[in-house]
Short mmCIF file of C-alpha atoms in Angstrom, two decimals:
data_model
loop_
_atom_site.label_atom_id
_atom_site.label_comp_id
_atom_site.label_asym_id
_atom_site.label_seq_id
_atom_site.Cartn_x
_atom_site.Cartn_y
_atom_site.Cartn_z
CA UNK I 1 92.79 97.29 127.23
CA UNK I 2 90.68 100.05 128.45
CA UNK I 3 93.40 102.47 127.40
CA UNK I 4 92.57 101.82 123.78
CA UNK I 5 88.83 102.00 124.33
CA UNK I 6 86.81 104.54 125.96
CA UNK I 7 85.20 105.46 122.46
CA UNK I 8 81.86 103.72 120.95
CA UNK I 9 81.13 101.11 118.71
CA UNK I 10 79.26 102.18 115.80
CA UNK I 11 77.73 100.06 113.15
CA UNK I 12 78.76 100.51 109.49
CA UNK I 13 77.30 98.30 106.84
CA UNK I 14 77.13 95.44 109.34
CA UNK I 15 80.86 95.84 110.20
CA UNK I 16 81.35 97.10 113.63
CA UNK I 17 83.79 100.15 113.84
CA UNK I 18 85.67 101.36 117.18
CA UNK I 19 86.11 104.90 118.12
CA UNK I 20 89.42 104.77 120.05
CA UNK I 21 90.43 107.64 122.26
CA UNK I 22 93.35 109.63 120.97
CA UNK I 23 95.99 108.26 123.21
CA UNK I 24 94.53 104.68 122.52
CA UNK I 25 94.54 105.31 118.95
CA UNK I 26 98.04 106.76 119.01
CA UNK I 27 99.24 103.65 120.87
CA UNK I 28 97.48 101.37 118.11
CA UNK I 29 99.21 103.22 115.33
CA UNK I 30 102.39 102.85 116.79
CA UNK I 31 101.90 99.13 117.56
CA UNK I 32 100.88 98.71 114.13
CA UNK I 33 103.74 100.40 112.42
CA UNK I 34 106.07 98.41 114.31
CA UNK I 35 104.27 94.90 113.41
CA UNK I 36 104.63 96.02 110.03
CA UNK I 37 108.28 96.94 110.22
CA UNK I 38 108.77 93.16 111.73
CA UNK I 39 106.74 91.39 109.27
CA UNK I 40 108.81 93.25 106.59
CA UNK I 41 112.12 91.89 108.05
CA UNK I 42 110.71 88.64 108.41
CA UNK I 43 109.10 88.27 105.19
CA UNK I 44 105.86 87.85 106.68
CA UNK I 45 102.92 88.43 104.13
CA UNK I 46 100.29 86.78 105.63
CA UNK I 47 99.88 88.56 108.70
CA UNK I 48 99.73 92.34 107.12
CA UNK I 49 96.60 91.15 105.15
CA UNK I 50 94.79 91.30 108.73
CA UNK I 51 95.87 94.62 109.65
CA UNK I 52 94.91 95.93 106.16
CA UNK I 53 91.26 94.40 106.67
CA UNK I 54 90.91 96.11 110.06
CA UNK I 55 92.43 99.37 109.14
CA UNK I 56 89.24 100.47 108.38
CA UNK I 57 87.45 99.61 111.88
CA UNK I 58 89.27 101.47 114.09
CA UNK I 59 89.27 105.31 114.28
CA UNK I 60 89.72 108.30 116.44
CA UNK I 61 87.43 111.55 116.49
CA UNK I 62 89.42 114.76 115.18
CA UNK I 63 88.39 118.25 115.32
CA UNK I 64 85.19 119.23 113.59
CA UNK I 65 83.62 115.60 114.04
CA UNK I 66 86.27 114.53 111.17
CA UNK I 67 87.60 110.92 111.73
CA UNK I 68 90.94 109.44 111.29
CA UNK I 69 90.92 105.65 110.63
CA UNK I 70 94.11 103.54 111.24
CA UNK I 71 94.37 103.15 107.27
CA UNK I 72 94.84 106.96 106.94
CA UNK I 73 97.85 106.37 108.96
CA UNK I 74 99.25 103.15 107.93
CA UNK I 75 98.62 103.70 104.32
CA UNK I 76 102.20 105.34 104.10
CA UNK I 77 104.10 102.67 105.77
CA UNK I 78 106.99 101.23 103.57
CA UNK I 79 105.75 97.75 103.87
CA UNK I 80 103.17 98.19 101.42
CA UNK I 81 105.19 99.69 98.86
CA UNK I 82 107.28 95.99 98.77
CA UNK I 83 106.00 94.46 95.58
CA UNK I 84 106.88 90.90 97.02
CA UNK I 85 103.73 91.30 99.67
CA UNK I 86 101.48 91.80 96.61
CA UNK I 87 103.04 88.76 94.89
CA UNK I 88 102.66 86.96 97.75
CA UNK I 89 99.17 87.73 98.31
CA UNK I 90 98.39 86.95 94.63
CA UNK I 91 100.05 83.68 94.88
CA UNK I 92 98.03 82.65 97.91
CA UNK I 93 94.92 83.55 96.91
CA UNK I 94 95.53 81.47 93.38
CA UNK I 95 96.62 78.61 95.80
CA UNK I 96 93.22 79.17 97.85
CA UNK I 97 90.95 79.23 94.98
CA UNK I 98 92.83 76.00 93.77
CA UNK I 99 91.73 76.14 89.85
CA UNK I 100 91.74 73.33 88.06
CA UNK I 101 92.84 74.53 84.79
CA UNK I 102 95.31 77.58 85.14
CA UNK I 103 94.86 78.69 81.58
CA UNK I 104 90.84 78.59 81.00
CA UNK I 105 88.53 81.58 81.32
CA UNK I 106 87.44 81.28 84.93
CA UNK I 107 91.12 81.23 85.75
CA UNK I 108 91.70 84.59 83.73
CA UNK I 109 88.41 85.81 85.27
CA UNK I 110 89.97 85.38 88.70
CA UNK I 111 92.98 86.87 87.87
CA UNK I 112 91.71 89.95 86.45
CA UNK I 113 89.31 90.18 89.33
CA UNK I 114 92.22 89.95 91.90
CA UNK I 115 94.06 92.64 89.98
CA UNK I 116 91.24 95.16 89.80
CA UNK I 117 90.39 94.81 93.50
CA UNK I 118 94.04 94.73 94.62
CA UNK I 119 95.13 97.61 92.29
CA UNK I 120 92.83 99.78 94.05
CA UNK I 121 94.42 98.89 97.23
CA UNK I 122 97.93 99.27 96.01
CA UNK I 123 97.05 102.87 95.20
CA UNK I 124 95.73 103.62 98.55
CA UNK I 125 98.19 102.33 100.17
CA UNK I 126 100.62 104.54 98.05
CA UNK I 127 102.50 102.20 95.80
CA UNK I 128 104.18 104.31 93.54
CA UNK I 129 102.03 104.15 90.07
CA UNK I 130 105.35 103.28 88.15
CA UNK I 131 105.59 100.02 90.80
CA UNK I 132 102.13 99.15 89.94
CA UNK I 133 102.83 99.16 86.31
CA UNK I 134 105.68 97.11 86.63
CA UNK I 135 103.66 94.62 88.82
CA UNK I 136 100.84 94.53 86.32
CA UNK I 137 103.00 93.71 83.58
CA UNK I 138 104.62 91.06 85.65
CA UNK I 139 101.21 89.49 86.50
CA UNK I 140 99.95 89.73 82.75
CA UNK I 141 103.14 87.90 81.84
CA UNK I 142 103.50 85.48 84.32
CA UNK I 143 99.82 84.44 84.36
CA UNK I 144 99.84 84.39 80.35
CA UNK I 145 96.40 86.46 80.09
CA UNK I 146 94.85 86.94 76.65
CA UNK I 147 94.96 90.09 74.67
CA UNK I 148 91.66 91.15 75.55
CA UNK I 149 92.09 90.82 79.35
CA UNK I 150 95.46 92.48 79.05
CA UNK I 151 93.90 95.49 77.14
CA UNK I 152 90.94 96.05 79.77
CA UNK I 153 93.44 95.78 82.79
CA UNK I 154 95.69 98.02 81.11
CA UNK I 155 92.79 100.28 80.50
CA UNK I 156 91.95 100.26 84.20
CA UNK I 157 95.39 100.85 85.18
CA UNK I 158 95.70 103.77 82.99
CA UNK I 159 92.24 105.50 84.48
CA UNK I 160 93.80 104.68 87.76
CA UNK I 161 96.89 106.76 86.53
CA UNK I 162 94.83 109.61 85.78
CA UNK I 163 92.92 109.61 88.91
CA UNK I 164 96.33 109.67 90.79
CA UNK I 165 97.52 112.59 88.90
CA UNK I 166 94.38 114.21 89.42
CA UNK I 167 94.40 113.99 93.13
CA UNK I 168 97.94 115.00 93.08
CA UNK I 169 97.03 118.39 91.52
CA UNK I 170 94.26 118.67 94.01
CA UNK I 171 96.51 118.07 96.88
CA UNK I 172 99.15 120.42 95.81
#
């Protein structure tokens, strides 16, 4: 594994980040993309959660002291665009939480909080904004969210759409 290392570990808010050599970083990116391909074919939606989590740990130094993180590379992978992945991780989160009453305020708060956190990830990982809206509509319907919560979530999605459009204008 020396090929991947060669860089230095640095602390980032109590998380250790790892600088890799350019070749080590390229190898890690290739392996990770292949891993995501296999996960997609096997419909393994648990393992990529770990990839998403560590994607902001590994980086390489680019010119002018700029860093490129693994997340910057894998965000464009087709795997993240599969709504089946996002459905599966929501279902797993609900199951882990084991909420006793599926339709009380604690449950609704959990679903709303999960959506807000993961909608941001969906945008970061290049899920099409139209698919994001489909997913939100599906979750709100499936989990029978009250009107007030639906409106709060939709307001958040609308703000994300505006930010997405603004970023697209900047990047042109």
